[in-house]
PDB file of C-alpha atoms in Angstrom:
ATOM      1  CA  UNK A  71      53.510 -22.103   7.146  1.00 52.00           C
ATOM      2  CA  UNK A  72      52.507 -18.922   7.191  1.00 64.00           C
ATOM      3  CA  UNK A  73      55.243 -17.693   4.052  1.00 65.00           C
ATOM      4  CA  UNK A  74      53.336 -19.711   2.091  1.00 67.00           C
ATOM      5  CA  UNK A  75      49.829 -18.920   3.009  1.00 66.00           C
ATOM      6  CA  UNK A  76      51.138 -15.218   2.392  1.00 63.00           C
ATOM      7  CA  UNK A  77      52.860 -16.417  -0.868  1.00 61.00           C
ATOM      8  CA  UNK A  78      49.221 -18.179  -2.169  1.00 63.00           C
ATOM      9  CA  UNK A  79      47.606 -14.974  -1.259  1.00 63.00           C
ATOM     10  CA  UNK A  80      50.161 -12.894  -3.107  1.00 65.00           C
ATOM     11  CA  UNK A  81      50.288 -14.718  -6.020  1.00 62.00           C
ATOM     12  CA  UNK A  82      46.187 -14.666  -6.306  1.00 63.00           C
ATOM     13  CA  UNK A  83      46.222 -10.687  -6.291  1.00 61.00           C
ATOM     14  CA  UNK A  84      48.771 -10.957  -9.023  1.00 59.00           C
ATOM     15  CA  UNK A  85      46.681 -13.298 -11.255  1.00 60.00           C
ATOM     16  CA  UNK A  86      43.995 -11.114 -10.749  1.00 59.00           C
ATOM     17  CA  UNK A  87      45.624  -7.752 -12.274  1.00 54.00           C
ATOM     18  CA  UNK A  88      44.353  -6.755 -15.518  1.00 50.00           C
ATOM     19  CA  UNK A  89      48.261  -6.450 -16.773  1.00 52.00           C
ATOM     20  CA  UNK A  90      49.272  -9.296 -16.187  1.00 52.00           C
ATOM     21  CA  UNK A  91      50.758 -10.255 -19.653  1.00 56.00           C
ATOM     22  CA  UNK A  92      53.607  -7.570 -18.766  1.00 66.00           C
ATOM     23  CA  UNK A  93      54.920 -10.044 -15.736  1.00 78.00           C
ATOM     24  CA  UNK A  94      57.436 -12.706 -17.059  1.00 87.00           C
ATOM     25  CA  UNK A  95      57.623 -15.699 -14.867  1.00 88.00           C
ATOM     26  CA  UNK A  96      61.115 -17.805 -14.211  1.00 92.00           C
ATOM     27  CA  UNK A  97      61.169 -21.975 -12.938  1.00 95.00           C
ATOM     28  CA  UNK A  98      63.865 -23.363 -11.814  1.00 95.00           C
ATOM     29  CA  UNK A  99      65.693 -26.157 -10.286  1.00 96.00           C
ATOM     30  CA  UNK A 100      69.319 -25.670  -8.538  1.00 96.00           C
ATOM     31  CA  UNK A 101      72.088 -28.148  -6.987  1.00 97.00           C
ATOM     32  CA  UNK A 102      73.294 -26.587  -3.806  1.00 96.00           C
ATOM     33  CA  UNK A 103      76.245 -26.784  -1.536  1.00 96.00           C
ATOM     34  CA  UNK A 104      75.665 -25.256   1.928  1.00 95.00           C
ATOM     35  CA  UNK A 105      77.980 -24.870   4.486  1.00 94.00           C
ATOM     36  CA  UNK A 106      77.356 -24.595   8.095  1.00 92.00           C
ATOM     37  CA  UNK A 107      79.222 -22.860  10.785  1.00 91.00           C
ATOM     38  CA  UNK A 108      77.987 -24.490  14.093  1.00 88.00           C
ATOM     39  CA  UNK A 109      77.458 -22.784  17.122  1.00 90.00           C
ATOM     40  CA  UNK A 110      75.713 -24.733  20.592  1.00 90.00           C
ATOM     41  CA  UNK A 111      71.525 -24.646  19.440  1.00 90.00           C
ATOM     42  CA  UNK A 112      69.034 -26.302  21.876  1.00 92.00           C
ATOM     43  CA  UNK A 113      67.384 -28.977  20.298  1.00 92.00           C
ATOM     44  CA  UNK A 114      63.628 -29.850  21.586  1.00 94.00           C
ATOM     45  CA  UNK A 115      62.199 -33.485  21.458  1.00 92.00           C
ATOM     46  CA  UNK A 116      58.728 -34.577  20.773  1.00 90.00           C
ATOM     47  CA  UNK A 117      58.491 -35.634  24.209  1.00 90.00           C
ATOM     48  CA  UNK A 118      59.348 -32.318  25.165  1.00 89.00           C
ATOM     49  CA  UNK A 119      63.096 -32.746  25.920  1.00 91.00           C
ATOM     50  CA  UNK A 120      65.782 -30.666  25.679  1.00 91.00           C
ATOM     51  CA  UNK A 121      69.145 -31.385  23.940  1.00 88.00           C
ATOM     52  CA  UNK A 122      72.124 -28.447  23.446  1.00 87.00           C
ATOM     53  CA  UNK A 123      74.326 -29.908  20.248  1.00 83.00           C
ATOM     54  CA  UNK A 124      76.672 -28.187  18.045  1.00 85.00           C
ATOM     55  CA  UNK A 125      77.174 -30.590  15.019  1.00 84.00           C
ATOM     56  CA  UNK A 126      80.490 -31.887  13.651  1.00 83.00           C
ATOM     57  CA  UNK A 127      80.116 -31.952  10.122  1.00 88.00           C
ATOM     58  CA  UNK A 128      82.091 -35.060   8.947  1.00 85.00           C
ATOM     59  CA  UNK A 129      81.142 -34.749   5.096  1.00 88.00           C
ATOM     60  CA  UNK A 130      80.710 -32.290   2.310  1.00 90.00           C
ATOM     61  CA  UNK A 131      76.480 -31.266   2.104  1.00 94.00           C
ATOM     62  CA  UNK A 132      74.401 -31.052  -1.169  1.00 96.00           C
ATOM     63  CA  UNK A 133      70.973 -30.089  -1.620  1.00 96.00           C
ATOM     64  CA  UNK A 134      68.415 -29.289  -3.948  1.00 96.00           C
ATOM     65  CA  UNK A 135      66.392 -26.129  -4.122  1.00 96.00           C
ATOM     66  CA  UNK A 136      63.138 -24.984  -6.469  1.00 96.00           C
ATOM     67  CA  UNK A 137      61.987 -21.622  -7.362  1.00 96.00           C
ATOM     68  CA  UNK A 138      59.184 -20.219  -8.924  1.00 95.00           C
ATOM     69  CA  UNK A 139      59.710 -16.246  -9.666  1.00 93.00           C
ATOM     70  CA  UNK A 140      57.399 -12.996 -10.957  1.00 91.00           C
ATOM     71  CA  UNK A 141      59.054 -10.014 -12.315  1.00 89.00           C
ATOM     72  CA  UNK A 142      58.098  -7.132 -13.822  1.00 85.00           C
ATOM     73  CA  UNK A 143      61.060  -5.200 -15.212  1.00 84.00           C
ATOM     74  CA  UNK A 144      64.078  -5.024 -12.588  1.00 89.00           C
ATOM     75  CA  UNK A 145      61.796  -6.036  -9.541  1.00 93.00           C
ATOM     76  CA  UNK A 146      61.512  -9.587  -8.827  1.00 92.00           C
ATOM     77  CA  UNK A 147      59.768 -11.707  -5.989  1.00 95.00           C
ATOM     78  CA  UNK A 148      60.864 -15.201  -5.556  1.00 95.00           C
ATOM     79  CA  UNK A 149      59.813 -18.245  -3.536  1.00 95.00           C
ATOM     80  CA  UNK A 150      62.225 -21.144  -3.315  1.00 96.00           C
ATOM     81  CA  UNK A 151      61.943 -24.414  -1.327  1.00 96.00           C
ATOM     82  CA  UNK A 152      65.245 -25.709  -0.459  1.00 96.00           C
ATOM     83  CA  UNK A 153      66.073 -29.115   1.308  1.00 96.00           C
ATOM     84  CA  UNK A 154      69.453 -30.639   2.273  1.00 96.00           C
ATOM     85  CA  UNK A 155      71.072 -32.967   5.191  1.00 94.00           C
ATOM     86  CA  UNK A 156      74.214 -33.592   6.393  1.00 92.00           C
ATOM     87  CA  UNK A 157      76.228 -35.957   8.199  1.00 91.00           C
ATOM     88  CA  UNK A 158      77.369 -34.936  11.985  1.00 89.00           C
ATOM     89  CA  UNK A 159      79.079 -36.206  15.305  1.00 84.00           C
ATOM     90  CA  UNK A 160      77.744 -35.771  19.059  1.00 79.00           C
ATOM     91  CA  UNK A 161      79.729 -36.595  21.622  1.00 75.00           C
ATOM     92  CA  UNK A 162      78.402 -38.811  24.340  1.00 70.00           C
ATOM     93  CA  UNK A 163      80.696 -39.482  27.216  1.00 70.00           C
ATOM     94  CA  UNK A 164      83.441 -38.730  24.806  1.00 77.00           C
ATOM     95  CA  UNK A 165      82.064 -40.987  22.009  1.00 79.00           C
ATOM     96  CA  UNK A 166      81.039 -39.772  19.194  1.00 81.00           C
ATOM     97  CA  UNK A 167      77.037 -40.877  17.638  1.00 84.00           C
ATOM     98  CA  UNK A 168      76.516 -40.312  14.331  1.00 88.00           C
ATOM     99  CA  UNK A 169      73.627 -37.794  13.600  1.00 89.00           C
ATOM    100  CA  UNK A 170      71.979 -36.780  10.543  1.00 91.00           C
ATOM    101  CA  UNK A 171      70.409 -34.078  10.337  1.00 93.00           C
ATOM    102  CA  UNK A 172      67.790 -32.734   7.560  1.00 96.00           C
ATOM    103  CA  UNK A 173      66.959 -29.342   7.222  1.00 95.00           C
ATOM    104  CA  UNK A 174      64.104 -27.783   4.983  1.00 96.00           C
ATOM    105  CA  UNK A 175      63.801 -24.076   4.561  1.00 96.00           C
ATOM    106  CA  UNK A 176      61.130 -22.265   2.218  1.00 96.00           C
ATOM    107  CA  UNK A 177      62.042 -18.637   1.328  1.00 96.00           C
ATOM    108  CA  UNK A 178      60.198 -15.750   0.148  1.00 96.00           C
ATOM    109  CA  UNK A 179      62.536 -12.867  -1.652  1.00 96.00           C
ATOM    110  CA  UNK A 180      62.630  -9.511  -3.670  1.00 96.00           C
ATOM    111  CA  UNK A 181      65.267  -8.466  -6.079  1.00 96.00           C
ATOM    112  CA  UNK A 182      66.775  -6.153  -8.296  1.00 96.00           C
ATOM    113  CA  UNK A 183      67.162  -7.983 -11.294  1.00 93.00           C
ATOM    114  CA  UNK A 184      69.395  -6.697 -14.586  1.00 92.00           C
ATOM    115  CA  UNK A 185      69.636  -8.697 -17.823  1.00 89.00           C
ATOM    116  CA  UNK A 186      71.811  -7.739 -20.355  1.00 86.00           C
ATOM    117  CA  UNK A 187      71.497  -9.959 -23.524  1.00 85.00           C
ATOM    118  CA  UNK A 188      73.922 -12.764 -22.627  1.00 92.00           C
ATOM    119  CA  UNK A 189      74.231 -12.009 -18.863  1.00 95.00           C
ATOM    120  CA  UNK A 190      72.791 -10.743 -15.549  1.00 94.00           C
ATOM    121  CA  UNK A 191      72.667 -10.303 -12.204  1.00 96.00           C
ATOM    122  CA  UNK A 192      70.460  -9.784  -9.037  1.00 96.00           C
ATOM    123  CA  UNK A 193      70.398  -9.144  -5.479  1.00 97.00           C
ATOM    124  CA  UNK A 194      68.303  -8.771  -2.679  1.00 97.00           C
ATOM    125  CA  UNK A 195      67.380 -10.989   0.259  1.00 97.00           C
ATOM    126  CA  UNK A 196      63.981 -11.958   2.033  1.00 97.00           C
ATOM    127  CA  UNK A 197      62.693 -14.106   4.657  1.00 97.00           C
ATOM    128  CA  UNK A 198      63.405 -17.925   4.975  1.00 96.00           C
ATOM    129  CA  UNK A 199      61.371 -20.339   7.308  1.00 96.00           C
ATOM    130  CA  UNK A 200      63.681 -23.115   8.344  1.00 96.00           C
ATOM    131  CA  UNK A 201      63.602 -26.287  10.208  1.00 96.00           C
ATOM    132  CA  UNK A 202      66.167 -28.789  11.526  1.00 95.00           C
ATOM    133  CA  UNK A 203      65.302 -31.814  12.704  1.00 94.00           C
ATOM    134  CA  UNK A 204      67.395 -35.421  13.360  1.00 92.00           C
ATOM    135  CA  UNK A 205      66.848 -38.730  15.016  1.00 91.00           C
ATOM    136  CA  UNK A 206      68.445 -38.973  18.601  1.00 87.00           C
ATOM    137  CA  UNK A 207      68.169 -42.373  21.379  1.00 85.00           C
ATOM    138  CA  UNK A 208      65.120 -42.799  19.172  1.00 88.00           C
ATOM    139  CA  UNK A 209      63.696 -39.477  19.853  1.00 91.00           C
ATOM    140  CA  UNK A 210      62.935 -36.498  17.202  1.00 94.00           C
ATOM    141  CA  UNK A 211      64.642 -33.505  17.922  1.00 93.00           C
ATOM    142  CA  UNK A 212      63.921 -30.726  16.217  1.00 94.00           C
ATOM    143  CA  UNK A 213      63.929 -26.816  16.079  1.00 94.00           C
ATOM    144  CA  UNK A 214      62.634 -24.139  13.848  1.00 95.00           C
ATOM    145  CA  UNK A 215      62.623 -19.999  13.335  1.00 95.00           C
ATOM    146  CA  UNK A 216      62.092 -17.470  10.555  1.00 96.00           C
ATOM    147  CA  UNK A 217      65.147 -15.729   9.708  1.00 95.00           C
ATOM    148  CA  UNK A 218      66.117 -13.346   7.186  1.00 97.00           C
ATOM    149  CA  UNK A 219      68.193 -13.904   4.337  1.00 97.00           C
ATOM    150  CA  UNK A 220      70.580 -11.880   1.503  1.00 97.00           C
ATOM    151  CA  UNK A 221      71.234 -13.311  -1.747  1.00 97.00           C
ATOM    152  CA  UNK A 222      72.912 -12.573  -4.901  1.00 97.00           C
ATOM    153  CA  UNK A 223      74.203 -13.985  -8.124  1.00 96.00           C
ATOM    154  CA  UNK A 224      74.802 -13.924 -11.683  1.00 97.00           C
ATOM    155  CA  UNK A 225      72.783 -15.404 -14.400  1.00 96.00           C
ATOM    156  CA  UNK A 226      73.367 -16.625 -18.231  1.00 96.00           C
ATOM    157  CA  UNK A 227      71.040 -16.216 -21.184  1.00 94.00           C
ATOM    158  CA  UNK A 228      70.178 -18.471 -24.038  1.00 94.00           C
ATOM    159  CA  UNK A 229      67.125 -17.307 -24.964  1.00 90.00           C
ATOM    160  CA  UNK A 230      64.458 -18.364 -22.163  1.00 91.00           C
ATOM    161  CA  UNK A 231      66.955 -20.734 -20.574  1.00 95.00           C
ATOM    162  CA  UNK A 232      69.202 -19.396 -18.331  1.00 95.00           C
ATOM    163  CA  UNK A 233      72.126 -20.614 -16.025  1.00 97.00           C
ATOM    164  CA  UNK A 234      72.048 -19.382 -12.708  1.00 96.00           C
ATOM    165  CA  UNK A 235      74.439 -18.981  -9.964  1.00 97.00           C
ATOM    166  CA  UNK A 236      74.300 -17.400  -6.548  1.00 96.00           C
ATOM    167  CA  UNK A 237      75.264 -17.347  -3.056  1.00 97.00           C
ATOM    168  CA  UNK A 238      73.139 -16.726  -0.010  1.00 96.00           C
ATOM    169  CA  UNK A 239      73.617 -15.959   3.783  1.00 97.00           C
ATOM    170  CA  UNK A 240      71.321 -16.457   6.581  1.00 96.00           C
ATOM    171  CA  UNK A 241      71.100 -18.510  10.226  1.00 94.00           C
ATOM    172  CA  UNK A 242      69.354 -21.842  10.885  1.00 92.00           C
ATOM    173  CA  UNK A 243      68.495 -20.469  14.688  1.00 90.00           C
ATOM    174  CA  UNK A 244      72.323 -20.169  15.951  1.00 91.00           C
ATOM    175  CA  UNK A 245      74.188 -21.772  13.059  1.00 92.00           C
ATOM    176  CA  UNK A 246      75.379 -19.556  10.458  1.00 94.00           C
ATOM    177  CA  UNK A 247      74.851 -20.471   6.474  1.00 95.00           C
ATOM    178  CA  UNK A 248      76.616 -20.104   3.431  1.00 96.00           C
ATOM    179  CA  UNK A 249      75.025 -21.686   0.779  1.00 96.00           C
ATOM    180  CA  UNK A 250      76.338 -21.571  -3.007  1.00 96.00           C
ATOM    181  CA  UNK A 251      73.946 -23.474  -5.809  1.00 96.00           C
ATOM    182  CA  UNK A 252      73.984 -23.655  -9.602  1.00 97.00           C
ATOM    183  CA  UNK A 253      71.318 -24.491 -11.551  1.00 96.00           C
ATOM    184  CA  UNK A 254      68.851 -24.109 -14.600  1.00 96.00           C
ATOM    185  CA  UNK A 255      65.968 -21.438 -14.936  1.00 95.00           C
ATOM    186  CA  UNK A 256      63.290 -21.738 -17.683  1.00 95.00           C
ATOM    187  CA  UNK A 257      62.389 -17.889 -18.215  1.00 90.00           C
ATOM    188  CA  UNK A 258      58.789 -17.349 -20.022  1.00 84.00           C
TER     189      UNK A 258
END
């Protein structure tokens, strides 16, 4: 929680500037496909219990993400919540228990942003506060970090809607993430 405490706070100095007609401000809603490389993560119940897993994923993941970004010029900050789950195997005993995981991460980002008039681009990364969390023998496991991220993509113009698409890596702890999304962004 603390991205977005420093998010509220950022966003309050930048209402309060005298200037602030010269920001332009970008909403935005995306459809995302993520795609996780597993590696062994230790899992911790609310009972305090411990549980090493590295998932199985047994079906193509889709998400959603929002973003609300301030730019002025080529510099951009972003914040974008992002949610997805996915469907997974653990082996027991040499059975396997279905698991499904959700995972939320909020993420806080600068860019370089260049528009063109029918096209664009951007890159830059940030800092993305994840967690994981799935229901196990009737137990939540969970776990959580801060991790950073790099992102980049093209965008679209049609006057202040634009079509965006990008691609981001990062780590949910020791899982590594690809994560490609399309989507719309209403540019004022």
């Amino acid at each position: 929680m603390k991205i977005k405490g420093f998010c509220l706070l950022f966003l309050s100095f930048l209402l309060g500037l005298p200037s602030l007609w010269a920001w332009d401000l970008e909403l935005g809603g995306h459809r995302t496909k993520p795609q996780i490389q597993p590696r062994p993560q230790t899992y911790k119940s609310d009972a305090g219990q411990s549980l090493i897993y590295s998932p199985e994923v047994t079906a193509p993941i889709f998400g959603q993400t929002v973003t609300v970004g301030l730019g002025f010029e080529h510099l951009w900050f972003e914040l974008a919540q992002a949610q997805f789950g996915y469907q997974s195997h653990y082996y027991l005993n040499n059975v396997p228990v279905s698991l499904s995981p959700e995972v939320t991460q909020s993420q806080l980002g600068v860019y370089f942003q260049a528009d063109r008039e029918l096209a664009g681009f951007f890159i830059g990364g940030g800092v993305s506060q994840y967690e994981e969390s799935f229901t196990y023998l009737n137990e939540n496991y969970s776990q959580s970090g801060n991790q950073l991220f790099l992102k980049g993509g093209l965008v679209l113009i049609f006057g202040p809607i634009r079509v965006r698409a990008d691609h981001a890596f990062t780590k949910l702890g020791a899982h590594l993430l690809q994560t490609s999304s399309v989507g719309l962004v209403f540019h004022f």
